[in-house]
Amino acid sequence: MSSAAHHTADPDRLWSVDEHLEDVLTTVRPLEPIELQLLDAQGCVLVEDVMVPLSLPPFDNSSMDGYAVRVADVAGASEEFPASLEVVGDVAAGAADPVRVGPGQAARIMTGAPLPPGAETVVPVEWTDGGLGEGPVSGMRARSLAPEGATGQVRVHRPAEARAHVRASGSDVQAGDLALKAGTVLGPPQLGLLAAIGRGTVRVRPRPRVVVLSTGSELVQPGEQLAGGQIHDSNSFALTAAARDAGAIGYRVGAVADDADTLRSTIEDQLVRADLLVTTGGVSVGAYDVVKEALSHVGDEDEPGGGVEFRKLAMQPGKPQGFGTVGPDHIPLLALPGNPVSSYVSFELFVRPAIRTLMGLPDVHRPTTRAKLVCDKALTSPRGRRQFLRGTYRDGEVRPVGGSGSHLVAALAQADSLIVVPEDAESVESGTEVEVVLLG
Amino acid sequence: MSSAAHHTADPDRLWSVDEHLEDVLTTVRPLEPIELQLLDAQGCVLVEDVMVPLSLPPFDNSSMDGYAVRVADVAGASEEFPASLEVVGDVAAGAADPVRVGPGQAARIMTGAPLPPGAETVVPVEWTDGGLGEGPVSGMRARSLAPEGATGQVRVHRPAEARAHVRASGSDVQAGDLALKAGTVLGPPQLGLLAAIGRGTVRVRPRPRVVVLSTGSELVQPGEQLAGGQIHDSNSFALTAAARDAGAIGYRVGAVADDADTLRSTIEDQLVRADLLVTTGGVSVGAYDVVKEALSHVGDEDEPGGGVEFRKLAMQPGKPQGFGTVGPDHIPLLALPGNPVSSYVSFELFVRPAIRTLMGLPDVHRPTTRAKLVCDKALTSPRGRRQFLRGTYRDGEVRPVGGSGSHLVAALAQADSLIVVPEDAESVESGTEVEVVLLG
């Protein structure tokens, strides 16, 4: 694991955003595939080429409600000189052994029903008198109300070419064709195709189970009263929702107090249901930074790849970050800073791509675009840090919302994008073209 | 209900796509709001203006790990001539009753901890010797490993202005401010804000429960063997997935055979868990079109608004459609044609907007764009019908996939858009600008 290789590195080294992201994405591997029921596989990535086992449609069938007839029997038919045929029965959809159509005969046929033996073409019911002996009809009467419709005579008012209104066996897909290739993301039409070719289950990478826990003795559950010095826990809610939004199954663990033993045992408990762990808070340089304290030494010498490394990133917000693996199965863990805006921006930049890598998705990153910055006064940014400011994007322009203070959770709720101020910029004037991450 | 008004209308009247859609969207009303736990409200629409009950942050607090001091005590401090202060204790995050800082004193303070009484500013730990009596440090040692850090002397190497590294009470949001307005869609940052201001639950329109059932005696569950004349049910899978994709809770009911009594009792059973019902198949002019047969007469004279109307739409695919309400609570029901491509296109055009209307979402339609058609030969379309062809869109160009035959379920799985050929066009040449619905 790459984090192990860095384990003895200089703790004061400043990592670039790209270096940290690369470390995360080279350590996190796509989850092992499992066989899932179709509707459980929605949004997942197929890991096998799926071939068509049986052509679709599997048999010649009617594309209309009408009458299955022989071509010669309706040649030259018109409303004035209709062809009068004997109705020998109904062919409903699902009919296993349809009635045979001989010369001078017709079978009443329903959309999707197999073309019966002897029949060469289908005339729609609207081209006939529907067996009523009068003019053209607009449809059939329900079989249950008028069973006599399957017998008697029908007058056909128009001729039909051979195989008119017939969907040929194999005209959609042929047995042996590639239906879907490995790597396809399964949305509704793909699941429909799999069902259509008879697949009840499919082999995919499952949704990752992401356990989110926030840390901090100051945190109180929303809905409960605050005492002095306390605030409400918001990170575990925002990040569990963000994990779900990224495609994961998100489990929210309540806030954990700043006690290393409690945190360590909580994480050990959660490992059984985690493909990825996300913590917030306790990663900086304070004396009570419990995540750092609890996890810095978790790596066992006998377990290669274990251990979480804490580092400083050349970014704002989100400078302190931890990353590594924990437990005997080396479950990846991202330790994010505790400030709500810092943790959310860190989630977008590092955790979301990690989740999508676990899923095996082809595109793990949010889309980015270039936009013209529109602001009242120039944006300032510390040299050497990549800054991510919250913005609203529309029609090629982006406007900052809120300030650069990382605690502006209210402004974050108004933003739809992140404005990227690169490391070498200390000031960005209104009108400058900037990179924008679209949060969708 | 508008469908009732149309109930006696001419069954042969051709409805435009827009007329049918308008009928659906004026009949379907947003669901009644309920109070939900935050994480259950993800993706839902807020129905109340949410005000901030308590300013954020609720108290002045430190934005850094460092020392809370008086300004005068560190004035003029430098590495050569540091200010030496007595450390009177720690102020951790969550501290209810922090130690008082007097002249010549400092309290070690953690990020997020309340600024203690007497202190006027915060110096980051990196501007001090961390109490070790040597040069500048890069952080604090964990309290559990070095409890002596909360006592002794600290040397401060730089002065600090009043309230430096202090986040002022109310600097994020003020009590009485509008946090989120009614109509906001609750994504991760909005849920984070609600948690931050202490809201444990929130009043939203719930996700609609959408029951999907396919009809047809020819339908067999995927994974099971086909007998003669049978095909696998795919609609109930594709449309349940599409309902979930639209934001609903989708319930898939297996395929129902073409028997009106069975269908009627299945629908009656499902009503208890349905905010919307979707059926496929059985809506055309055949003698076994069971949905039409079962539901055309469901409307009771004593129940205004009940009953489903079956109609012909000026579109391809998807000409036969049913719409109305069923049951004593007048649950809306959309009866789609049975062909997989017809039903999927119908879902996109009519059911998805209905689901999003139930949710109260501001934007119920898929985005559309204009694109240049690129194709080998001109597309043909029946005059008077709005045709929806499956396409792939990229960079302002759209290419058709598969033909216009409505049974091409394989091509549908490759498409990412629908090419709209308007009613008055019979042929569209390559290079023409066309309207495209982006299926996203």
PDB file of N, CA, C and O in Angstrom, chain A residues 367-371 393 396 434-438:
ATOM      1  N   PRO A 367     -17.429  16.938 -12.717  1.00  0.00           N
ATOM      2  CA  PRO A 367     -17.040  17.691 -13.911  1.00  0.00           C
ATOM      3  C   PRO A 367     -16.504  19.081 -13.530  1.00  0.00           C
ATOM      4  O   PRO A 367     -16.914  19.659 -12.523  1.00  0.00           O
ATOM      5  N   THR A 368     -15.560  19.546 -14.325  1.00  0.00           N
ATOM      6  CA  THR A 368     -15.052  20.904 -14.119  1.00  0.00           C
ATOM      7  C   THR A 368     -15.283  21.700 -15.394  1.00  0.00           C
ATOM      8  O   THR A 368     -15.485  21.138 -16.463  1.00  0.00           O
ATOM      9  N   THR A 369     -15.267  23.012 -15.263  1.00  0.00           N
ATOM     10  CA  THR A 369     -15.397  23.864 -16.437  1.00  0.00           C
ATOM     11  C   THR A 369     -14.581  25.135 -16.201  1.00  0.00           C
ATOM     12  O   THR A 369     -14.061  25.348 -15.103  1.00  0.00           O
ATOM     13  N   ARG A 370     -14.407  25.923 -17.234  1.00  0.00           N
ATOM     14  CA  ARG A 370     -13.785  27.245 -17.085  1.00  0.00           C
ATOM     15  C   ARG A 370     -14.912  28.263 -17.057  1.00  0.00           C
ATOM     16  O   ARG A 370     -15.892  28.127 -17.792  1.00  0.00           O
ATOM     17  N   ALA A 371     -14.774  29.261 -16.211  1.00  0.00           N
ATOM     18  CA  ALA A 371     -15.836  30.262 -16.113  1.00  0.00           C
ATOM     19  C   ALA A 371     -15.224  31.613 -15.828  1.00  0.00           C
ATOM     20  O   ALA A 371     -14.109  31.713 -15.302  1.00  0.00           O
ATOM     21  N   TYR A 393     -22.591  28.968 -10.169  1.00  0.00           N
ATOM     22  CA  TYR A 393     -22.212  28.974 -11.580  1.00  0.00           C
ATOM     23  C   TYR A 393     -23.454  29.056 -12.435  1.00  0.00           C
ATOM     24  O   TYR A 393     -24.447  28.390 -12.166  1.00  0.00           O
ATOM     25  N   GLY A 396     -21.608  30.177 -17.848  1.00  0.00           N
ATOM     26  CA  GLY A 396     -20.216  30.568 -18.081  1.00  0.00           C
ATOM     27  C   GLY A 396     -19.668  31.578 -17.102  1.00  0.00           C
ATOM     28  O   GLY A 396     -18.524  32.023 -17.239  1.00  0.00           O
ATOM     29  N   VAL A 434     -11.505  31.349 -14.485  1.00  0.00           N
ATOM     30  CA  VAL A 434     -11.070  30.440 -13.417  1.00  0.00           C
ATOM     31  C   VAL A 434     -11.616  29.039 -13.665  1.00  0.00           C
ATOM     32  O   VAL A 434     -12.551  28.847 -14.438  1.00  0.00           O
ATOM     33  N   GLU A 435     -10.982  28.074 -12.988  1.00  0.00           N
ATOM     34  CA  GLU A 435     -11.502  26.706 -13.038  1.00  0.00           C
ATOM     35  C   GLU A 435     -12.615  26.561 -12.000  1.00  0.00           C
ATOM     36  O   GLU A 435     -12.509  27.093 -10.888  1.00  0.00           O
ATOM     37  N   VAL A 436     -13.654  25.834 -12.365  1.00  0.00           N
ATOM     38  CA  VAL A 436     -14.797  25.651 -11.474  1.00  0.00           C
ATOM     39  C   VAL A 436     -15.132  24.163 -11.401  1.00  0.00           C
ATOM     40  O   VAL A 436     -15.206  23.484 -12.420  1.00  0.00           O
ATOM     41  N   VAL A 437     -15.298  23.671 -10.191  1.00  0.00           N
ATOM     42  CA  VAL A 437     -15.766  22.297  -9.983  1.00  0.00           C
ATOM     43  C   VAL A 437     -17.282  22.362  -9.812  1.00  0.00           C
ATOM     44  O   VAL A 437     -17.778  23.061  -8.923  1.00  0.00           O
ATOM     45  N   LEU A 438     -18.007  21.652 -10.668  1.00  0.00           N
ATOM     46  CA  LEU A 438     -19.477  21.699 -10.620  1.00  0.00           C
ATOM     47  C   LEU A 438     -19.981  20.611  -9.680  1.00  0.00           C
ATOM     48  O   LEU A 438     -19.763  19.422  -9.905  1.00  0.00           O
TER      49      LEU A 438
END
